[in-house]
PDB file of C-alpha atoms in Angstrom:
ATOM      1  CA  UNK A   1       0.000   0.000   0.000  1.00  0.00           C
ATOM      2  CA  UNK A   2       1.402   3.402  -1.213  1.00  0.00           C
ATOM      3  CA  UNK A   3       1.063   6.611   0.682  1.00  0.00           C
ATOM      4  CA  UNK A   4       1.999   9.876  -0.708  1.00  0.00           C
ATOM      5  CA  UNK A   5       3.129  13.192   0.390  1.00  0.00           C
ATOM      6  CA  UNK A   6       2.525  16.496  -1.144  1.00  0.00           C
ATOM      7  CA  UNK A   7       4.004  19.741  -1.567  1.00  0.00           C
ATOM      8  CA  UNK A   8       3.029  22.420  -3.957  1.00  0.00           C
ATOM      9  CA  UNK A   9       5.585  21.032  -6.552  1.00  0.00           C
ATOM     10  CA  UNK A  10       6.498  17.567  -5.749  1.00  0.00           C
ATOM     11  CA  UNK A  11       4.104  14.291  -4.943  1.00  0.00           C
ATOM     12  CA  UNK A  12       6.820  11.622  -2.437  1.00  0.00           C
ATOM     13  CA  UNK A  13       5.666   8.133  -3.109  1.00  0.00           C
ATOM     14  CA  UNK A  14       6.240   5.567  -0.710  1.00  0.00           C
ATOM     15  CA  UNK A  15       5.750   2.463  -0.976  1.00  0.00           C
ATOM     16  CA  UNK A  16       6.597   1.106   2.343  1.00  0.00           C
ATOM     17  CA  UNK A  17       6.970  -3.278   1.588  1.00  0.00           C
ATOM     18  CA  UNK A  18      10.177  -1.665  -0.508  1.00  0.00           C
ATOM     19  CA  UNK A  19      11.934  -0.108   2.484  1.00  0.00           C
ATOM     20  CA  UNK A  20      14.895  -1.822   3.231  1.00  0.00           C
ATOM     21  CA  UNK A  21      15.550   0.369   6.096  1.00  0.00           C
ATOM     22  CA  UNK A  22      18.940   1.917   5.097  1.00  0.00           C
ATOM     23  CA  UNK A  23      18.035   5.203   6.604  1.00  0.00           C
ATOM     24  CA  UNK A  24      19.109   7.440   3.706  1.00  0.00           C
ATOM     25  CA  UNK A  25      15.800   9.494   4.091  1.00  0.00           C
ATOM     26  CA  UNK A  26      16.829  10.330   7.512  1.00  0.00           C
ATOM     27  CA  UNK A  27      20.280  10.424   7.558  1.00  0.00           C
ATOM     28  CA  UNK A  28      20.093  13.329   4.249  1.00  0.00           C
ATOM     29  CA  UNK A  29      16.753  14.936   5.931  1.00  0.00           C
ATOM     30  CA  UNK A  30      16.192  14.676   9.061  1.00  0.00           C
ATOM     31  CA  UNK A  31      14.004  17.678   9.199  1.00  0.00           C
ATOM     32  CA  UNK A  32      11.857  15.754   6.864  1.00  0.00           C
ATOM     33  CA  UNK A  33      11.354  11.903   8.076  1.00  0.00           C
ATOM     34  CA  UNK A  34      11.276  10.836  11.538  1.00  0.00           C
ATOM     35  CA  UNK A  35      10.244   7.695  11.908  1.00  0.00           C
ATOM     36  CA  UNK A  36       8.957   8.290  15.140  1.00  0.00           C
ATOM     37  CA  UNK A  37       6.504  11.239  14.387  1.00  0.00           C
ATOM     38  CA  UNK A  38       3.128  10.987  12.893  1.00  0.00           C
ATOM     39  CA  UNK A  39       2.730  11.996   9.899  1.00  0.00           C
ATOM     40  CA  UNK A  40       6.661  10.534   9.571  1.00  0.00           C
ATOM     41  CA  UNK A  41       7.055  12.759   6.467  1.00  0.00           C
ATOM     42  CA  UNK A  42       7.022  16.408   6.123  1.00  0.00           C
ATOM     43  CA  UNK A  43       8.083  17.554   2.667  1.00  0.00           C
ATOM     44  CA  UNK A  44       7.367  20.987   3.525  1.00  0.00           C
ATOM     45  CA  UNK A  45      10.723  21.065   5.812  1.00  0.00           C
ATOM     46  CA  UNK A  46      12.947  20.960   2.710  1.00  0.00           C
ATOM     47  CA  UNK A  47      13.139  22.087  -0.489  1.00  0.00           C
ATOM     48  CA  UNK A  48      11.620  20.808  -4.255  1.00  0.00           C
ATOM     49  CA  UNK A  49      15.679  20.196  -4.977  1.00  0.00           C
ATOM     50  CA  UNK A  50      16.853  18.791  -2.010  1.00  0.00           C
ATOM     51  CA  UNK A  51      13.811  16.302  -1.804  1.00  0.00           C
ATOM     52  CA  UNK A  52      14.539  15.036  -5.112  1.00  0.00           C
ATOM     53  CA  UNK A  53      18.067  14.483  -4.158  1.00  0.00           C
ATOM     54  CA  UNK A  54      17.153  12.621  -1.173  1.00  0.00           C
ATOM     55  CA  UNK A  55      14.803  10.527  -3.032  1.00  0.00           C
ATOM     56  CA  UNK A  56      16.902   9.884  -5.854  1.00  0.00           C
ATOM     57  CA  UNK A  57      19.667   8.080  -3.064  1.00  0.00           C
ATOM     58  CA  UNK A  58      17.017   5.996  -1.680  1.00  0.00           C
ATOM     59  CA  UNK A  59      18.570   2.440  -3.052  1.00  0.00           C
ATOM     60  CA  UNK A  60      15.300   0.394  -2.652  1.00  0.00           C
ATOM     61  CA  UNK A  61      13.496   3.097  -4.340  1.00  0.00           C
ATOM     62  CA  UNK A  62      10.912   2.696  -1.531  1.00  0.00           C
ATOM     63  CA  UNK A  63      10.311   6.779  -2.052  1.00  0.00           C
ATOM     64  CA  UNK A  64      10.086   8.130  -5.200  1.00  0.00           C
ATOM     65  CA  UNK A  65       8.532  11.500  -6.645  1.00  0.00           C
ATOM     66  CA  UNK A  66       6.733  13.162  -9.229  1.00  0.00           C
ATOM     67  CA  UNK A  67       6.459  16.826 -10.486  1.00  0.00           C
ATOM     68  CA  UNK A  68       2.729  18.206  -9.902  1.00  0.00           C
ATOM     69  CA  UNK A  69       1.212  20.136 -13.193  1.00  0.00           C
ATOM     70  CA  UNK A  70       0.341  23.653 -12.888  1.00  0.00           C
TER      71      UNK A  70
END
């Protein structure tokens, strides 16, 4: 089951039976994903770039994005 995450300019997909745990998410943002909070994700702590980034390192590809339309 996916859950996303939105900010004005970016959708964060994750698909949580990917997650391998490696902790890239909160090692790069911390700001962003703690584990321990609920909701565990707040894009709006980072920027469009440096969530992309983040994402992009994830190596199960548990989290990945897409650009919202105008």
């Amino acid at each position: 089951m996916q859950k996303e995450y939105k900010t004005k300019d970016l959708t964060i997909i994750w698909r949580p039976e990917l997650c391998q745990h490696a902790g890239e998410c909160v090692r790069r943002l911390p700001q962003v994903y703690n584990p321990a909070a609920r909701p565990w994700c707040k894009p709006e702590n980072a920027t469009t770039e440096e969530l992309m980034a983040q994402i992009d390192a994830c190596p199960a590809k548990a989290l990945t994005y897409k650009l919202n339309k105008e």
